[in-house]
PDB file of C-alpha atoms and ligand atoms in Angstrom:
ATOM      1  CA  MET P  78       0.025   0.111   0.139  1.00  0.00           C
ATOM      2  CA  ILE P  79       1.375   3.562  -0.943  1.00  0.00           C
ATOM      3  CA  SER P  80       1.420   5.641   2.007  1.00  0.00           C
ATOM      4  CA  ILE P  81       1.279   9.367   1.436  1.00  0.00           C
ATOM      5  CA  PRO P  82       2.914  11.521   4.199  1.00  0.00           C
ATOM      6  CA  VAL P  83       0.563  13.997   6.012  1.00  0.00           C
ATOM      7  CA  ALA P  84       3.253  14.955   8.287  1.00  0.00           C
ATOM      8  CA  TYR P  85       6.923  15.407   8.241  1.00  0.00           C
ATOM      9  CA  HIS P  86       9.184  15.170  11.236  1.00  0.00           C
ATOM     10  CA  VAL P  87      12.610  16.522  10.635  1.00  0.00           C
ATOM     11  CA  SER P  88      15.335  15.466  13.055  1.00  0.00           C
ATOM     12  CA  ARG P  89      17.753  18.131  14.589  1.00  0.00           C
ATOM     13  CA  LYS P  90      20.624  16.241  12.915  1.00  0.00           C
ATOM     14  CA  VAL P  91      19.020  16.678   9.342  1.00  0.00           C
ATOM     15  CA  VAL P  92      18.453  20.461  10.158  1.00  0.00           C
ATOM     16  CA  SER P  93      21.922  20.907  11.405  1.00  0.00           C
ATOM     17  CA  GLU P  94      23.541  19.092   8.281  1.00  0.00           C
ATOM     18  CA  THR P  95      21.135  20.922   5.866  1.00  0.00           C
ATOM     19  CA  ASN P  96      22.198  24.234   7.321  1.00  0.00           C
ATOM     20  CA  GLY P  97      25.865  23.105   6.929  1.00  0.00           C
ATOM     21  CA  PHE P  98      25.130  22.602   3.129  1.00  0.00           C
ATOM     22  CA  LEU P  99      23.249  25.797   2.805  1.00  0.00           C
ATOM     23  CA  ARG P 100      26.304  27.747   3.938  1.00  0.00           C
ATOM     24  CA  LEU P 101      28.304  25.938   1.133  1.00  0.00           C
ATOM     25  CA  SER P 102      25.712  27.482  -1.365  1.00  0.00           C
ATOM     26  CA  LEU P 103      26.074  30.892   0.337  1.00  0.00           C
ATOM     27  CA  ARG P 104      29.964  30.787   0.183  1.00  0.00           C
ATOM     28  CA  ALA P 105      30.137  29.480  -3.492  1.00  0.00           C
ATOM     29  CA  GLN P 106      27.106  31.926  -4.537  1.00  0.00           C
ATOM     30  CA  THR P 107      25.727  29.027  -6.506  1.00  0.00           C
ATOM     31  CA  GLU P 108      22.466  27.060  -6.521  1.00  0.00           C
ATOM     32  CA  LEU P 109      22.648  23.945  -4.475  1.00  0.00           C
ATOM     33  CA  ALA P 110      20.410  20.924  -4.106  1.00  0.00           C
ATOM     34  CA  ILE P 111      20.065  18.862  -0.983  1.00  0.00           C
ATOM     35  CA  LEU P 112      17.897  15.788  -0.552  1.00  0.00           C
ATOM     36  CA  TRP P 113      16.297  14.569   2.379  1.00  0.00           C
ATOM     37  CA  SER P 114      15.538  10.744   2.939  1.00  0.00           C
ATOM     38  CA  GLY P 115      13.566   8.902   5.561  1.00  0.00           C
ATOM     39  CA  VAL P 116      10.948   6.620   6.391  1.00  0.00           C
ATOM     40  CA  VAL P 117       7.336   6.843   5.508  1.00  0.00           C
ATOM     41  CA  LYS P 118       4.928   5.006   7.634  1.00  0.00           C
ATOM     42  CA  ASP P 119       1.121   5.537   8.459  1.00  0.00           C
ATOM     43  CA  GLY P 120       1.246   8.972   7.007  1.00  0.00           C
ATOM     44  CA  LEU P 121       4.337  10.093   8.694  1.00  0.00           C
ATOM     45  CA  ALA P 122       7.584  10.920   6.967  1.00  0.00           C
ATOM     46  CA  ASP P 123      10.474  10.610   9.502  1.00  0.00           C
ATOM     47  CA  VAL P 124      13.264  12.523   7.969  1.00  0.00           C
ATOM     48  CA  MET P 125      16.349  10.864   8.895  1.00  0.00           C
ATOM     49  CA  SER P 126      19.110  11.884   6.559  1.00  0.00           C
ATOM     50  CA  ALA P 127      20.408  14.814   4.471  1.00  0.00           C
ATOM     51  CA  TRP P 128      22.401  14.402   1.337  1.00  0.00           C
ATOM     52  CA  LEU P 129      24.584  16.739  -0.699  1.00  0.00           C
ATOM     53  CA  PRO P 130      24.604  14.775  -4.121  1.00  0.00           C
ATOM     54  CA  ARG P 131      27.472  15.517  -6.441  1.00  0.00           C
ATOM     55  CA  GLN P 132      26.122  18.088  -8.848  1.00  0.00           C
ATOM     56  CA  TYR P 133      26.710  20.794 -11.465  1.00  0.00           C
ATOM     57  CA  ALA P 134      25.971  24.008  -9.742  1.00  0.00           C
ATOM     58  CA  SER P 135      26.119  27.591 -11.023  1.00  0.00           C
ATOM     59  CA  PRO P 136      24.559  30.982  -9.956  1.00  0.00           C
ATOM     60  CA  GLY P 137      21.153  30.079 -11.702  1.00  0.00           C
ATOM     61  CA  PHE P 138      21.196  26.410 -12.121  1.00  0.00           C
ATOM     62  CA  PHE P 139      21.781  23.024 -10.764  1.00  0.00           C
ATOM     63  CA  ALA P 140      21.772  19.468 -12.140  1.00  0.00           C
ATOM     64  CA  ILE P 141      22.340  16.021 -10.591  1.00  0.00           C
ATOM     65  CA  PRO P 142      23.897  13.669 -12.893  1.00  0.00           C
ATOM     66  CA  GLY P 143      21.794  10.483 -13.533  1.00  0.00           C
ATOM     67  CA  ASP P 144      24.441   7.986 -12.447  1.00  0.00           C
ATOM     68  CA  GLU P 145      24.778  10.044  -9.026  1.00  0.00           C
ATOM     69  CA  LEU P 146      21.147   9.910  -8.343  1.00  0.00           C
ATOM     70  CA  PHE P 147      21.006   6.370  -9.192  1.00  0.00           C
ATOM     71  CA  ALA P 148      23.880   5.436  -6.638  1.00  0.00           C
ATOM     72  CA  LEU P 149      22.396   7.772  -4.135  1.00  0.00           C
ATOM     73  CA  ASN P 150      18.967   6.164  -4.489  1.00  0.00           C
ATOM     74  CA  LYS P 151      20.595   2.702  -4.061  1.00  0.00           C
ATOM     75  CA  THR P 152      22.355   3.887  -0.868  1.00  0.00           C
ATOM     76  CA  ILE P 153      19.157   5.313   0.488  1.00  0.00           C
ATOM     77  CA  TYR P 154      17.253   2.219  -0.437  1.00  0.00           C
ATOM     78  CA  GLU P 155      19.793   0.092   1.412  1.00  0.00           C
ATOM     79  CA  LEU P 156      19.094   2.145   4.670  1.00  0.00           C
ATOM     80  CA  GLY P 157      15.548   1.308   4.409  1.00  0.00           C
ATOM     81  CA  GLU P 158      14.725   4.847   3.401  1.00  0.00           C
ATOM     82  CA  GLN P 159      13.487   6.783   0.469  1.00  0.00           C
ATOM     83  CA  ILE P 160      13.810  10.312  -0.870  1.00  0.00           C
ATOM     84  CA  VAL P 161      11.103  12.305   0.446  1.00  0.00           C
ATOM     85  CA  ALA P 162      12.073  16.008  -0.118  1.00  0.00           C
ATOM     86  CA  GLN P 163      14.410  18.244  -1.931  1.00  0.00           C
ATOM     87  CA  VAL P 164      15.834  21.414  -0.606  1.00  0.00           C
ATOM     88  CA  HIS P 165      17.472  23.923  -3.046  1.00  0.00           C
ATOM     89  CA  THR P 166      18.648  27.271  -2.953  1.00  0.00           C
ATOM     90  CA  HIS P 167      17.964  30.348  -5.383  1.00  0.00           C
ATOM     91  CA  PRO P 168      20.033  33.283  -5.813  1.00  0.00           C
ATOM     92  CA  THR P 169      17.217  35.735  -4.809  1.00  0.00           C
ATOM     93  CA  LEU P 170      13.709  34.808  -4.551  1.00  0.00           C
ATOM     94  CA  ALA P 171      12.332  31.589  -3.373  1.00  0.00           C
ATOM     95  CA  PHE P 172       9.725  30.096  -6.136  1.00  0.00           C
ATOM     96  CA  HIS P 173       9.392  26.891  -8.088  1.00  0.00           C
ATOM     97  CA  SER P 174      10.577  27.431 -11.632  1.00  0.00           C
ATOM     98  CA  GLU P 175       9.294  25.363 -14.533  1.00  0.00           C
ATOM     99  CA  THR P 176      12.716  23.522 -14.507  1.00  0.00           C
ATOM    100  CA  ASP P 177      12.466  22.945 -10.952  1.00  0.00           C
ATOM    101  CA  SER P 178       9.021  21.249 -11.325  1.00  0.00           C
ATOM    102  CA  GLU P 179      10.106  19.368 -14.380  1.00  0.00           C
ATOM    103  CA  PHE P 180      13.334  17.966 -13.031  1.00  0.00           C
ATOM    104  CA  ALA P 181      12.348  17.785  -9.320  1.00  0.00           C
ATOM    105  CA  VAL P 182      14.069  14.682  -7.915  1.00  0.00           C
ATOM    106  CA  THR P 183      11.251  13.939  -5.406  1.00  0.00           C
ATOM    107  CA  ALA P 184       8.308  12.431  -7.417  1.00  0.00           C
ATOM    108  CA  MET P 185       6.658  10.883  -4.457  1.00  0.00           C
ATOM    109  CA  GLU P 186       3.056  11.734  -3.963  1.00  0.00           C
ATOM    110  CA  GLY P 187       2.954  14.189  -1.119  1.00  0.00           C
ATOM    111  CA  GLY P 188       6.617  14.813  -1.618  1.00  0.00           C
ATOM    112  CA  LEU P 189       8.217  18.043  -0.475  1.00  0.00           C
ATOM    113  CA  SER P 190      10.249  20.738  -2.166  1.00  0.00           C
ATOM    114  CA  ILE P 191      11.721  23.470  -0.202  1.00  0.00           C
ATOM    115  CA  VAL P 192      13.303  26.618  -2.095  1.00  0.00           C
ATOM    116  CA  ILE P 193      15.548  28.825   0.014  1.00  0.00           C
ATOM    117  CA  PRO P 194      16.371  32.235  -1.162  1.00  0.00           C
ATOM    118  CA  ASP P 195      19.705  34.303  -1.161  1.00  0.00           C
ATOM    119  CA  PHE P 196      21.765  31.337  -1.806  1.00  0.00           C
ATOM    120  CA  GLY P 197      20.658  29.621   1.308  1.00  0.00           C
ATOM    121  CA  ASP P 198      20.964  32.703   3.671  1.00  0.00           C
ATOM    122  CA  ALA P 199      17.808  31.998   5.342  1.00  0.00           C
ATOM    123  CA  PRO P 200      16.647  29.659   8.043  1.00  0.00           C
ATOM    124  CA  LEU P 201      14.515  26.537   6.832  1.00  0.00           C
ATOM    125  CA  GLU P 202      11.930  27.468   9.244  1.00  0.00           C
ATOM    126  CA  SER P 203      11.363  30.991   7.996  1.00  0.00           C
ATOM    127  CA  LEU P 204       7.935  30.885   6.155  1.00  0.00           C
ATOM    128  CA  SER P 205       8.243  34.597   5.143  1.00  0.00           C
ATOM    129  CA  LYS P 206      11.491  33.760   3.255  1.00  0.00           C
ATOM    130  CA  CYS P 207      11.397  30.094   2.133  1.00  0.00           C
ATOM    131  CA  ALA P 208       8.895  28.523  -0.118  1.00  0.00           C
ATOM    132  CA  TYR P 209       7.391  25.204   0.445  1.00  0.00           C
ATOM    133  CA  PHE P 210       5.701  22.876  -2.310  1.00  0.00           C
ATOM    134  CA  ARG P 211       4.008  19.553  -2.241  1.00  0.00           C
ATOM    135  CA  PHE P 212       3.667  17.093  -4.986  1.00  0.00           C
ATOM    136  CA  MET P 213      -0.013  16.013  -5.375  1.00  0.00           C
ATOM    137  CA  SER P 214      -1.582  14.483  -8.360  1.00  0.00           C
ATOM    138  CA  GLY P 215       1.109  15.170 -10.759  1.00  0.00           C
ATOM    139  CA  ARG P 216       1.882  18.913  -9.940  1.00  0.00           C
ATOM    140  CA  TRP P 217       3.651  21.007  -7.376  1.00  0.00           C
ATOM    141  CA  ASN P 218       1.418  23.168  -5.220  1.00  0.00           C
ATOM    142  CA  ARG P 219       2.766  25.885  -3.054  1.00  0.00           C
ATOM    143  CA  LEU P 220       1.645  25.532   0.617  1.00  0.00           C
ATOM    144  CA  SER P 221       0.427  28.274   2.700  1.00  0.00           C
ATOM    145  CA  HIS P 222       2.029  29.263   6.057  1.00  0.00           C
ATOM    146  CA  PRO P 223      -0.587  27.404   8.078  1.00  0.00           C
ATOM    147  CA  GLU P 224      -0.248  24.356   5.684  1.00  0.00           C
ATOM    148  CA  VAL P 225       3.568  24.237   6.168  1.00  0.00           C
ATOM    149  CA  LYS P 226       3.016  24.608   9.947  1.00  0.00           C
ATOM    150  CA  ARG P 227       0.506  21.594  10.018  1.00  0.00           C
ATOM    151  CA  LEU P 228       2.776  19.438   7.628  1.00  0.00           C
ATOM    152  CA  VAL P 229       6.354  20.049   8.738  1.00  0.00           C
ATOM    153  CA  ARG P 230       7.816  19.803  12.160  1.00  0.00           C
ATOM    154  CA  TYR P 231      11.241  20.689  13.032  1.00  0.00           C
ATOM    155  CA  TYR P 232      13.074  19.050  16.015  1.00  0.00           C
TER     156      TYR P 232
HETATM  157 ZN1  LIG B1279      14.937  26.542  -8.457  1.00  0.00          ZN
END
């Protein structure tokens, strides 16, 4: 049975590792994509790992090579986890570009995509700065602040 997450619990370890990766984006002034994996069970996505895939990154673009994604998926699968979310940075504003929607790594129903502005120079939890999207019925929908608060809990 496919379980669609209706709640995300993000561990402190994942938050601190993600913040570390975001600083790399800021330092290099390039977009950067981070993946989150975890266990989905009974509607809860327990986010347990943050990953920085090998990627081509530039000020306005990132791309993860297929072989890297394949290898990473294998590692994650062997941990008993799956990719549940992607987090990526933008040079300025946080939004979901057409490219972001088309090439999103997460294609899981209910999957999460978080866009951080200013090359990662904003806390993940900042709903006024970051933009949260959820993949439902084949498309990415932006979540309102109350929706994010209901869906995602940071530890
Ligand atoms: Zn983007």
